[in-house]
mmCIF file of C-alpha atoms in Angstrom:
data_model
loop_
_atom_site.group_PDB
_atom_site.id
_atom_site.type_symbol
_atom_site.label_atom_id
_atom_site.label_comp_id
_atom_site.label_asym_id
_atom_site.label_seq_id
_atom_site.Cartn_x
_atom_site.Cartn_y
_atom_site.Cartn_z
ATOM 1 C CA MET B 104 -2.423 -25.315 31.559
ATOM 2 C CA TYR B 105 -2.774 -25.220 35.334
ATOM 3 C CA LEU B 106 0.975 -25.632 35.845
ATOM 4 C CA ALA B 107 1.866 -22.962 33.255
ATOM 5 C CA ILE B 108 -0.448 -20.296 34.680
ATOM 6 C CA ARG B 109 0.371 -21.082 38.312
ATOM 7 C CA GLU B 110 4.084 -20.779 37.645
ATOM 8 C CA MET B 111 3.638 -17.442 35.855
ATOM 9 C CA ARG B 112 1.596 -16.118 38.783
ATOM 10 C CA PHE B 113 4.254 -17.276 41.243
ATOM 11 C CA ALA B 114 7.197 -15.697 39.366
ATOM 12 C CA LYS B 115 5.501 -12.428 38.377
ATOM 13 C CA VAL B 116 8.651 -10.312 38.141
ATOM 14 C CA ARG B 117 10.536 -12.807 36.007
ATOM 15 C CA TYR B 118 7.748 -13.245 33.490
ATOM 16 C CA SER B 119 6.827 -9.549 33.540
ATOM 17 C CA LEU B 120 10.330 -8.647 32.392
ATOM 18 C CA ILE B 121 10.215 -10.993 29.419
ATOM 19 C CA ALA B 122 6.676 -9.789 28.656
ATOM 20 C CA ILE B 123 7.919 -6.185 28.506
ATOM 21 C CA ILE B 124 10.763 -7.178 26.190
ATOM 22 C CA MET B 125 8.354 -9.048 23.925
ATOM 23 C CA LEU B 126 5.955 -6.107 23.993
ATOM 24 C CA LEU B 127 8.665 -3.740 22.789
ATOM 25 C CA VAL B 128 9.761 -6.147 20.066
ATOM 26 C CA THR B 129 6.216 -6.815 18.829
ATOM 27 C CA PHE B 130 5.447 -3.090 18.827
ATOM 28 C CA LEU B 131 8.570 -2.411 16.791
ATOM 29 C CA VAL B 132 7.730 -5.229 14.363
ATOM 30 C CA LEU B 133 4.194 -3.942 13.807
ATOM 31 C CA PHE B 134 5.299 -0.319 13.522
ATOM 32 C CA VAL B 135 8.044 -1.035 10.987
ATOM 33 C CA THR B 136 5.656 -3.308 9.065
ATOM 34 C CA GLY B 137 3.101 -0.489 8.935
ATOM 35 C CA LEU B 138 5.759 1.904 7.665
ATOM 36 C CA ALA B 139 6.913 -0.608 5.045
ATOM 37 C CA ARG B 140 3.385 -1.157 3.748
ATOM 38 C CA GLY B 141 2.634 2.561 3.906
ATOM 39 C CA LEU B 142 5.751 3.474 1.952
ATOM 40 C CA ALA B 143 5.034 0.738 -0.597
ATOM 41 C CA TYR B 144 1.512 2.025 -1.151
ATOM 42 C CA ASP B 145 2.596 5.665 -1.269
ATOM 43 C CA ASN B 146 5.241 4.788 -3.850
ATOM 44 C CA ALA B 147 2.833 3.079 -6.234
ATOM 45 C CA ALA B 148 -0.708 3.953 -5.131
ATOM 46 C CA SER B 149 -1.889 5.213 -8.525
ATOM 47 C CA ILE B 150 -0.713 2.053 -10.294
ATOM 48 C CA GLN B 151 -2.002 -0.305 -7.604
ATOM 49 C CA ASN B 152 -5.414 1.393 -7.630
ATOM 50 C CA MET B 153 -5.877 0.773 -11.350
ATOM 51 C CA ASP B 154 -8.129 -2.082 -12.455
ATOM 52 C CA ALA B 155 -5.654 -3.191 -15.120
ATOM 53 C CA THR B 156 -4.277 -6.731 -15.053
ATOM 54 C CA HIS B 157 -1.358 -5.957 -17.376
ATOM 55 C CA PHE B 158 0.462 -3.047 -18.974
ATOM 56 C CA ILE B 159 1.874 -2.920 -22.482
ATOM 57 C CA MET B 160 5.243 -1.148 -22.538
ATOM 58 C CA GLU B 161 7.996 -0.571 -25.022
ATOM 59 C CA LYS B 162 10.494 -3.385 -25.318
ATOM 60 C CA ASP B 163 13.730 -2.967 -23.326
ATOM 61 C CA SER B 164 12.152 -0.311 -21.102
ATOM 62 C CA ASN B 165 12.883 -2.455 -18.033
ATOM 63 C CA HIS B 166 9.175 -2.325 -17.162
ATOM 64 C CA ARG B 167 9.462 1.378 -16.327
ATOM 65 C CA PHE B 168 6.708 3.739 -17.426
ATOM 66 C CA THR B 169 8.983 6.738 -17.895
ATOM 67 C CA ARG B 170 11.282 4.801 -20.267
ATOM 68 C CA SER B 171 8.484 3.484 -22.460
ATOM 69 C CA GLN B 172 6.929 5.101 -25.527
ATOM 70 C CA LEU B 173 3.943 3.726 -27.425
ATOM 71 C CA ASN B 174 1.822 5.303 -30.142
ATOM 72 C CA GLU B 175 -1.849 5.302 -31.061
ATOM 73 C CA HIS B 176 -1.328 2.444 -33.523
ATOM 74 C CA ASP B 177 -0.232 0.200 -30.635
ATOM 75 C CA TRP B 178 -3.338 1.213 -28.700
ATOM 76 C CA ILE B 179 -5.673 0.422 -31.602
ATOM 77 C CA GLN B 180 -3.982 -2.906 -32.257
ATOM 78 C CA ALA B 181 -4.213 -3.886 -28.591
ATOM 79 C CA GLY B 182 -7.902 -2.970 -28.610
ATOM 80 C CA SER B 183 -8.563 -5.244 -31.572
ATOM 81 C CA ILE B 184 -7.333 -8.199 -29.510
ATOM 82 C CA ALA B 185 -8.458 -7.491 -25.947
ATOM 83 C CA GLY B 186 -11.474 -5.374 -26.873
ATOM 84 C CA GLN B 187 -11.453 -1.598 -27.151
ATOM 85 C CA GLU B 188 -13.302 -1.293 -23.845
ATOM 86 C CA ASN B 189 -10.513 -3.236 -22.104
ATOM 87 C CA VAL B 190 -7.568 -1.074 -23.151
ATOM 88 C CA GLN B 191 -6.746 2.423 -21.946
ATOM 89 C CA PRO B 192 -3.731 4.564 -22.920
ATOM 90 C CA LEU B 193 -1.683 5.957 -20.054
ATOM 91 C CA GLY B 194 0.809 8.805 -20.000
ATOM 92 C CA VAL B 195 3.240 9.224 -17.097
ATOM 93 C CA LYS B 196 5.500 12.223 -16.612
ATOM 94 C CA MET B 197 7.256 13.416 -13.467
ATOM 95 C CA THR B 198 7.590 17.177 -13.335
ATOM 96 C CA THR B 199 7.708 20.266 -11.133
ATOM 97 C CA MET B 200 4.760 22.635 -10.812
ATOM 98 C CA MET B 201 3.939 25.882 -9.044
ATOM 99 C CA ALA B 202 0.712 27.521 -8.027
ATOM 100 C CA ASP B 203 0.255 30.557 -10.259
ATOM 101 C CA GLY B 204 1.531 33.682 -8.542
ATOM 102 C CA THR B 205 3.701 31.805 -6.039
ATOM 103 C CA THR B 206 7.318 30.661 -6.004
ATOM 104 C CA GLY B 207 6.889 27.412 -4.065
ATOM 105 C CA LYS B 208 7.654 24.363 -6.203
ATOM 106 C CA LEU B 209 5.828 21.043 -6.065
ATOM 107 C CA ASP B 210 7.125 17.712 -7.354
ATOM 108 C CA VAL B 211 4.220 15.856 -8.956
ATOM 109 C CA THR B 212 3.530 13.094 -11.460
ATOM 110 C CA LEU B 213 1.290 13.893 -14.415
ATOM 111 C CA LEU B 214 -0.976 11.052 -15.507
ATOM 112 C CA GLY B 215 -2.676 11.447 -18.871
ATOM 113 C CA MET B 216 -5.724 9.274 -19.543
ATOM 114 C CA ASN B 217 -9.304 9.181 -20.748
ATOM 115 C CA PRO B 218 -11.438 10.842 -18.026
ATOM 116 C CA ALA B 219 -14.398 8.642 -18.968
ATOM 117 C CA GLY B 220 -12.339 5.440 -18.821
ATOM 118 C CA TRP B 221 -11.883 2.932 -16.036
ATOM 119 C CA LEU B 222 -8.400 4.186 -15.152
ATOM 120 C CA MET B 223 -9.674 7.511 -13.825
ATOM 121 C CA PRO B 224 -10.046 7.512 -10.011
ATOM 122 C CA LYS B 225 -13.171 8.612 -8.192
ATOM 123 C CA VAL B 226 -13.430 12.310 -7.357
ATOM 124 C CA THR B 227 -13.717 12.912 -3.609
ATOM 125 C CA GLU B 228 -14.153 16.688 -3.780
ATOM 126 C CA GLY B 229 -15.007 19.063 -6.606
ATOM 127 C CA GLU B 230 -15.956 18.069 -10.142
ATOM 128 C CA PRO B 231 -14.571 15.437 -12.528
ATOM 129 C CA ILE B 232 -12.782 16.538 -15.671
ATOM 130 C CA THR B 233 -14.308 15.756 -19.064
ATOM 131 C CA PRO B 234 -12.800 14.310 -22.261
ATOM 132 C CA GLY B 235 -13.653 17.426 -24.262
ATOM 133 C CA GLY B 236 -12.583 20.016 -21.707
ATOM 134 C CA THR B 237 -9.199 21.712 -21.615
ATOM 135 C CA GLY B 238 -7.053 23.228 -18.919
ATOM 136 C CA SER B 239 -8.568 21.283 -16.002
ATOM 137 C CA VAL B 240 -6.956 18.688 -13.754
ATOM 138 C CA LEU B 241 -7.665 16.464 -10.775
ATOM 139 C CA VAL B 242 -5.034 16.363 -8.034
ATOM 140 C CA ASP B 243 -4.272 14.199 -5.034
ATOM 141 C CA GLY B 244 -5.615 15.442 -1.713
ATOM 142 C CA LYS B 245 -2.110 15.661 -0.219
ATOM 143 C CA LEU B 246 -1.555 18.835 -2.234
ATOM 144 C CA LYS B 247 -4.003 20.593 0.087
ATOM 145 C CA ASP B 248 -1.173 20.709 2.627
ATOM 146 C CA ALA B 249 0.772 22.825 0.112
ATOM 147 C CA GLY B 250 -2.068 25.336 -0.138
ATOM 148 C CA ILE B 251 -3.643 23.942 -3.310
ATOM 149 C CA GLY B 252 -7.425 24.255 -3.451
ATOM 150 C CA LEU B 253 -10.283 24.115 -5.917
ATOM 151 C CA GLY B 254 -9.740 26.754 -8.582
ATOM 152 C CA THR B 255 -5.986 27.003 -7.999
ATOM 153 C CA VAL B 256 -4.054 27.454 -11.241
ATOM 154 C CA LEU B 257 -1.031 25.174 -11.535
ATOM 155 C CA VAL B 258 1.875 26.025 -13.836
ATOM 156 C CA ASP B 259 4.087 23.294 -15.275
ATOM 157 C CA GLN B 260 7.703 24.410 -15.059
ATOM 158 C CA ALA B 261 8.851 22.345 -18.055
ATOM 159 C CA SER B 262 6.173 23.323 -20.572
ATOM 160 C CA GLY B 263 4.740 26.537 -19.134
ATOM 161 C CA LEU B 264 1.194 25.181 -19.473
ATOM 162 C CA LYS B 265 -1.427 26.152 -16.920
ATOM 163 C CA TRP B 266 -4.211 23.984 -15.531
ATOM 164 C CA THR B 267 -6.992 24.748 -13.093
ATOM 165 C CA VAL B 268 -7.714 22.347 -10.238
ATOM 166 C CA ARG B 269 -11.298 21.103 -10.652
ATOM 167 C CA GLY B 270 -11.317 18.325 -8.099
ATOM 168 C CA PHE B 271 -9.438 16.173 -5.632
ATOM 169 C CA VAL B 272 -8.854 12.436 -5.511
ATOM 170 C CA SER B 273 -7.689 10.346 -2.575
ATOM 171 C CA HIS B 274 -4.549 8.221 -2.135
ATOM 172 C CA GLU B 275 -3.135 8.756 -5.618
ATOM 173 C CA SER B 276 0.645 9.008 -5.902
ATOM 174 C CA TYR B 277 3.549 7.743 -7.968
ATOM 175 C CA SER B 278 7.121 7.437 -6.711
ATOM 176 C CA HIS B 279 6.107 9.298 -3.528
ATOM 177 C CA SER B 280 4.902 12.324 -5.494
ATOM 178 C CA PRO B 281 1.231 13.403 -5.649
ATOM 179 C CA ALA B 282 -0.579 12.522 -8.866
ATOM 180 C CA VAL B 283 -2.131 15.108 -11.195
ATOM 181 C CA PHE B 284 -4.629 13.749 -13.742
ATOM 182 C CA LEU B 285 -5.008 15.234 -17.240
ATOM 183 C CA ASN B 286 -7.352 14.341 -20.060
ATOM 184 C CA GLU B 287 -6.005 13.188 -23.417
ATOM 185 C CA HIS B 288 -6.293 16.623 -25.050
ATOM 186 C CA ASP B 289 -4.141 18.276 -22.379
ATOM 187 C CA TRP B 290 -1.681 15.365 -22.551
ATOM 188 C CA ARG B 291 -1.210 15.943 -26.286
ATOM 189 C CA GLN B 292 -0.768 19.669 -25.706
ATOM 190 C CA LEU B 293 1.814 18.937 -23.024
ATOM 191 C CA GLN B 294 3.804 16.839 -25.474
ATOM 192 C CA SER B 295 3.680 19.564 -28.129
ATOM 193 C CA GLU B 296 4.831 22.296 -25.754
ATOM 194 C CA THR B 297 7.574 20.140 -24.258
ATOM 195 C CA ALA B 298 8.835 19.203 -27.733
ATOM 196 C CA ALA B 299 8.836 22.852 -28.795
ATOM 197 C CA ARG B 300 10.769 23.994 -25.720
ATOM 198 C CA THR B 301 13.355 21.245 -26.005
ATOM 199 C CA GLU B 302 13.608 21.699 -29.803
ATOM 200 C CA ILE B 303 12.692 18.060 -30.358
ATOM 201 C CA GLY B 304 10.385 17.404 -33.259
ATOM 202 C CA GLU B 305 7.015 15.839 -32.588
ATOM 203 C CA SER B 306 6.527 12.194 -33.393
ATOM 204 C CA GLY B 307 4.831 11.400 -36.674
ATOM 205 C CA ASP B 308 2.911 8.572 -35.007
ATOM 206 C CA GLY B 309 0.444 10.845 -33.233
ATOM 207 C CA THR B 310 0.091 11.001 -29.475
ATOM 208 C CA ILE B 311 2.802 9.210 -27.537
ATOM 209 C CA TYR B 312 1.840 7.320 -24.387
ATOM 210 C CA ASN B 313 4.042 5.583 -21.854
ATOM 211 C CA ALA B 314 1.917 2.473 -21.501
ATOM 212 C CA ILE B 315 -1.373 0.864 -22.392
ATOM 213 C CA ALA B 316 -3.377 -0.510 -19.483
ATOM 214 C CA VAL B 317 -5.120 -3.764 -20.320
ATOM 215 C CA LYS B 318 -7.723 -6.066 -18.823
ATOM 216 C CA ALA B 319 -6.816 -9.391 -20.383
ATOM 217 C CA ASN B 320 -6.723 -13.121 -19.727
ATOM 218 C CA GLU B 321 -3.692 -15.315 -20.340
ATOM 219 C CA HIS B 322 -4.749 -16.231 -23.878
ATOM 220 C CA GLN B 323 -5.183 -12.574 -24.825
ATOM 221 C CA VAL B 324 -1.809 -11.748 -23.271
ATOM 222 C CA GLU B 325 -0.170 -14.311 -25.553
ATOM 223 C CA GLN B 326 -1.953 -12.815 -28.562
ATOM 224 C CA LEU B 327 -0.866 -9.302 -27.590
ATOM 225 C CA ALA B 328 2.752 -10.411 -27.237
ATOM 226 C CA ALA B 329 2.648 -11.957 -30.714
ATOM 227 C CA ALA B 330 0.919 -8.968 -32.325
ATOM 228 C CA LEU B 331 3.211 -6.366 -30.719
ATOM 229 C CA PRO B 332 6.766 -7.726 -31.122
ATOM 230 C CA ASP B 333 8.350 -4.369 -30.248
ATOM 231 C CA SER B 334 6.485 -4.241 -26.953
ATOM 232 C CA GLU B 335 6.355 -6.318 -23.796
ATOM 233 C CA ILE B 336 3.386 -7.281 -21.647
ATOM 234 C CA VAL B 337 4.029 -6.855 -17.927
ATOM 235 C CA THR B 338 1.809 -7.623 -14.967
ATOM 236 C CA LYS B 339 0.724 -4.945 -12.536
ATOM 237 C CA SER B 340 3.050 -6.426 -9.919
ATOM 238 C CA GLN B 341 6.024 -6.225 -12.288
ATOM 239 C CA ALA B 342 5.178 -2.621 -13.136
ATOM 240 C CA VAL B 343 5.006 -1.706 -9.456
ATOM 241 C CA GLN B 344 8.299 -3.455 -8.698
ATOM 242 C CA ALA B 345 9.991 -1.477 -11.487
ATOM 243 C CA ILE B 346 9.074 1.936 -10.057
ATOM 244 C CA PRO B 347 12.399 3.639 -9.196
ATOM 245 C CA GLY B 348 13.447 2.916 -5.620
ATOM 246 C CA TYR B 349 10.523 0.604 -4.836
ATOM 247 C CA LYS B 350 12.428 -2.681 -4.511
ATOM 248 C CA GLU B 351 15.392 -1.112 -2.730
ATOM 249 C CA GLU B 352 13.187 0.676 -0.221
ATOM 250 C CA GLN B 353 11.071 -2.376 0.517
ATOM 251 C CA GLY B 354 14.106 -4.661 0.644
ATOM 252 C CA SER B 355 15.730 -2.598 3.399
ATOM 253 C CA LEU B 356 12.570 -2.385 5.485
ATOM 254 C CA TRP B 357 11.695 -6.071 5.181
ATOM 255 C CA MET B 358 15.252 -7.022 6.105
ATOM 256 C CA MET B 359 14.776 -5.052 9.326
ATOM 257 C CA ILE B 360 11.479 -6.834 9.988
ATOM 258 C CA ILE B 361 13.019 -10.270 9.411
ATOM 259 C CA PHE B 362 15.857 -9.510 11.812
ATOM 260 C CA LEU B 363 13.356 -8.318 14.418
ATOM 261 C CA PHE B 364 11.568 -11.656 14.124
ATOM 262 C CA LEU B 365 14.852 -13.516 14.533
ATOM 263 C CA ILE B 366 15.903 -11.374 17.498
ATOM 264 C CA SER B 367 12.602 -11.944 19.290
ATOM 265 C CA SER B 368 12.864 -15.676 18.670
ATOM 266 C CA PHE B 369 16.428 -15.713 19.999
ATOM 267 C CA VAL B 370 15.515 -13.709 23.119
ATOM 268 C CA LEU B 371 12.672 -16.082 23.901
ATOM 269 C CA ALA B 372 14.837 -19.127 23.292
ATOM 270 C CA VAL B 373 17.565 -17.924 25.667
ATOM 271 C CA PHE B 374 15.121 -16.806 28.352
ATOM 272 C CA PHE B 375 13.134 -20.021 28.497
ATOM 273 C CA TYR B 376 16.229 -22.192 28.170
ATOM 274 C CA VAL B 377 17.790 -20.524 31.218
ATOM 275 C CA ILE B 378 14.543 -20.899 33.154
ATOM 276 C CA THR B 379 14.304 -24.550 32.138
ATOM 277 C CA ILE B 380 17.842 -25.216 33.407
ATOM 278 C CA GLN B 381 16.996 -23.507 36.699
ATOM 279 C CA LYS B 382 13.890 -25.668 37.044
ATOM 280 C CA SER B 383 15.544 -28.962 36.122
ATOM 281 C CA SER B 384 15.151 -30.347 39.635
ATOM 282 C CA GLN B 385 11.463 -29.375 39.773
ATOM 283 C CA PHE B 386 10.844 -30.991 36.409
ATOM 284 C CA GLY B 387 12.706 -34.070 37.640
ATOM 285 C CA ILE B 388 10.504 -34.322 40.727
ATOM 286 C CA LEU B 389 7.375 -33.906 38.602
ATOM 287 C CA LYS B 390 8.562 -36.684 36.314
ATOM 288 C CA ALA B 391 9.362 -38.876 39.318
ATOM 289 C CA ILE B 392 5.809 -38.587 40.660
ATOM 290 C CA GLY B 393 4.369 -39.572 37.306
ATOM 291 C CA THR B 394 3.957 -36.340 35.345
ATOM 292 C CA ARG B 395 4.306 -37.091 31.674
ATOM 293 C CA THR B 396 6.912 -35.305 29.560
ATOM 294 C CA ALA B 397 4.219 -34.262 27.073
ATOM 295 C CA TYR B 398 2.417 -32.377 29.848
ATOM 296 C CA LEU B 399 5.583 -30.460 30.766
ATOM 297 C CA VAL B 400 6.253 -29.677 27.106
ATOM 298 C CA ARG B 401 2.731 -28.314 26.695
ATOM 299 C CA SER B 402 3.246 -26.210 29.816
ATOM 300 C CA VAL B 403 6.359 -24.529 28.371
ATOM 301 C CA ALA B 404 4.709 -24.014 24.970
ATOM 302 C CA LEU B 405 1.618 -22.533 26.618
ATOM 303 C CA GLN B 406 3.703 -20.020 28.544
ATOM 304 C CA VAL B 407 5.328 -18.889 25.305
ATOM 305 C CA LEU B 408 1.944 -18.695 23.588
ATOM 306 C CA LEU B 409 0.394 -16.654 26.401
ATOM 307 C CA LEU B 410 3.299 -14.213 26.525
ATOM 308 C CA SER B 411 3.464 -13.704 22.754
ATOM 309 C CA THR B 412 -0.319 -13.384 22.357
ATOM 310 C CA GLY B 413 -0.627 -10.959 25.257
ATOM 311 C CA SER B 414 2.248 -8.852 23.945
ATOM 312 C CA LEU B 415 0.665 -8.753 20.492
ATOM 313 C CA MET B 416 -2.717 -7.636 21.804
ATOM 314 C CA ILE B 417 -1.210 -4.777 23.804
ATOM 315 C CA SER B 418 1.027 -3.833 20.860
ATOM 316 C CA MET B 419 -1.991 -3.610 18.551
ATOM 317 C CA LEU B 420 -3.667 -1.186 20.938
ATOM 318 C CA LEU B 421 -0.494 0.904 21.145
ATOM 319 C CA ILE B 422 -0.167 0.908 17.348
ATOM 320 C CA GLN B 423 -3.709 2.234 16.962
ATOM 321 C CA GLY B 424 -2.917 5.013 19.419
ATOM 322 C CA ILE B 425 0.352 5.909 17.701
ATOM 323 C CA LYS B 426 -1.366 5.796 14.295
ATOM 324 C CA ALA B 427 -3.841 8.444 15.432
ATOM 325 C CA LEU B 428 -0.956 10.690 16.518
ATOM 326 C CA LEU B 429 1.123 10.342 13.344
ATOM 327 C CA PRO B 430 1.181 13.363 11.009
ATOM 328 C CA GLY B 431 -1.055 13.058 7.960
ATOM 329 C CA GLY B 432 1.883 13.117 5.560
ATOM 330 C CA MET B 433 3.550 10.062 7.079
ATOM 331 C CA PRO B 434 2.744 6.931 5.052
ATOM 332 C CA PHE B 435 1.532 4.248 7.448
ATOM 333 C CA LEU B 436 -0.682 1.358 6.408
ATOM 334 C CA LEU B 437 -1.490 -1.713 8.468
ATOM 335 C CA GLN B 438 -4.399 -3.571 6.920
ATOM 336 C CA ALA B 439 -6.189 -6.461 8.609
ATOM 337 C CA SER B 440 -4.577 -9.027 6.300
ATOM 338 C CA THR B 441 -1.077 -7.678 6.975
ATOM 339 C CA LEU B 442 -1.769 -7.506 10.702
ATOM 340 C CA THR B 443 -3.022 -11.101 10.757
ATOM 341 C CA PHE B 444 -0.034 -12.393 8.803
ATOM 342 C CA THR B 445 2.492 -10.479 10.925
ATOM 343 C CA SER B 446 0.876 -11.597 14.183
ATOM 344 C CA GLY B 447 0.738 -15.211 13.040
ATOM 345 C CA ALA B 448 4.376 -15.118 11.950
ATOM 346 C CA PHE B 449 5.421 -13.652 15.293
ATOM 347 C CA ILE B 450 3.600 -16.353 17.269
ATOM 348 C CA VAL B 451 5.125 -19.074 15.082
ATOM 349 C CA MET B 452 8.624 -17.627 15.540
ATOM 350 C CA SER B 453 8.042 -17.454 19.299
ATOM 351 C CA LEU B 454 7.042 -21.113 19.409
ATOM 352 C CA VAL B 455 10.052 -22.008 17.269
ATOM 353 C CA GLY B 456 12.240 -20.148 19.755
ATOM 354 C CA SER B 457 10.868 -22.303 22.574
ATOM 355 C CA LEU B 458 11.927 -25.562 20.896
ATOM 356 C CA LEU B 459 15.301 -25.487 22.660
ATOM 357 C CA SER B 460 13.562 -25.422 26.030
ATOM 358 C CA VAL B 461 11.190 -28.169 24.932
ATOM 359 C CA TRP B 462 14.162 -30.305 23.912
ATOM 360 C CA LYS B 463 15.781 -29.680 27.299
ATOM 361 C CA VAL B 464 12.608 -30.759 29.117
ATOM 362 C CA THR B 465 12.508 -34.038 27.198
ATOM 363 C CA ARG B 466 16.155 -34.725 28.122
ATOM 364 C CA ILE B 467 15.732 -34.240 31.870
ATOM 365 C CA ASP B 468 16.229 -37.466 33.810
ATOM 366 C CA ALA B 469 14.199 -37.684 37.010
ATOM 367 C CA VAL B 470 16.883 -39.536 39.048
ATOM 368 C CA ASP B 471 19.720 -37.216 37.995
ATOM 369 C CA ALA B 472 17.649 -34.080 38.604
ATOM 370 C CA ILE B 473 16.597 -35.222 42.090
ATOM 371 C CA GLY B 474 20.190 -36.218 42.871
ATOM 372 C CA ARG B 475 21.496 -32.772 41.920
ATOM 373 C CA SER B 476 18.762 -31.162 44.007
ATOM 374 C CA ALA B 477 19.668 -33.271 47.056
ATOM 375 C CA ALA B 478 23.356 -32.490 46.648
#
């Protein structure tokens, strides 16, 4: 440790340059990771926030809510297996709405459910909607930026129905669009009006839902699959992955993050390898006077560890500052678990990048190194 720190203090400029490069790379890694997690959450927040373990969907719907149609019979049958208190019907419909009296259009996702059930999110402002009420909705807080407030009347462009905003919820969205929550009565009315406008007859099976949210163990899942042969049981993770654009968006961002890790590892490897070559004679002299190779290896590894850890700590402070300056509409999420994993992965990749230098140190011959120095 003494050798590593003393050398870094002696060659301040050299190590400061690599520290700056590592700082920029770590900052970029953390920032892109925060954007990736923020976009992932914004794309599927309403589904991820639900307490369901599985969702029942129509067979061959590719796990997509908007392609699935289930009826009340499916709901009742699922309740007889998992328990009526553990199943909740869920309607999902992406649409365009306007505030009454305005021309500005808003892309939202309508979510129909039982207001008294465990799917309904907690109200952060205003009043909750009730199962027996009509014409009232809860909306995501992001709609405040569009001028929506308590008492605002929203008009659905597809059906012409009007709903009054009774309350706001927090962090509820689907496919990057704010969520609007309806009770079951308004969901049925929405289906009737939509069917009438599109001249499609109503289903004879009662209310149509897009999925049934379930709290079930593995044994109950097997029973549900056997009892509902025309349906499929998907996990919450599978449902999230099937949201349009989710996998493609996350795949691109995580590919960038992986390449940033590889680039940082490569930069470190080249930098320390060049330094090791330049110091071959010094290492040779140290070996000649009895310094063990293991001590020199630990010295190189410690320098890498100090640089990567220091860069990470400064990057975290910068990220917190940038996060406070980001606009409210920009999805950015960097939880403690994600931060810990990303930081650990970066340190590991940095140490892996130093292996080339470590190998070079072990190959240095004291006599040859001293001979080259004398020449």
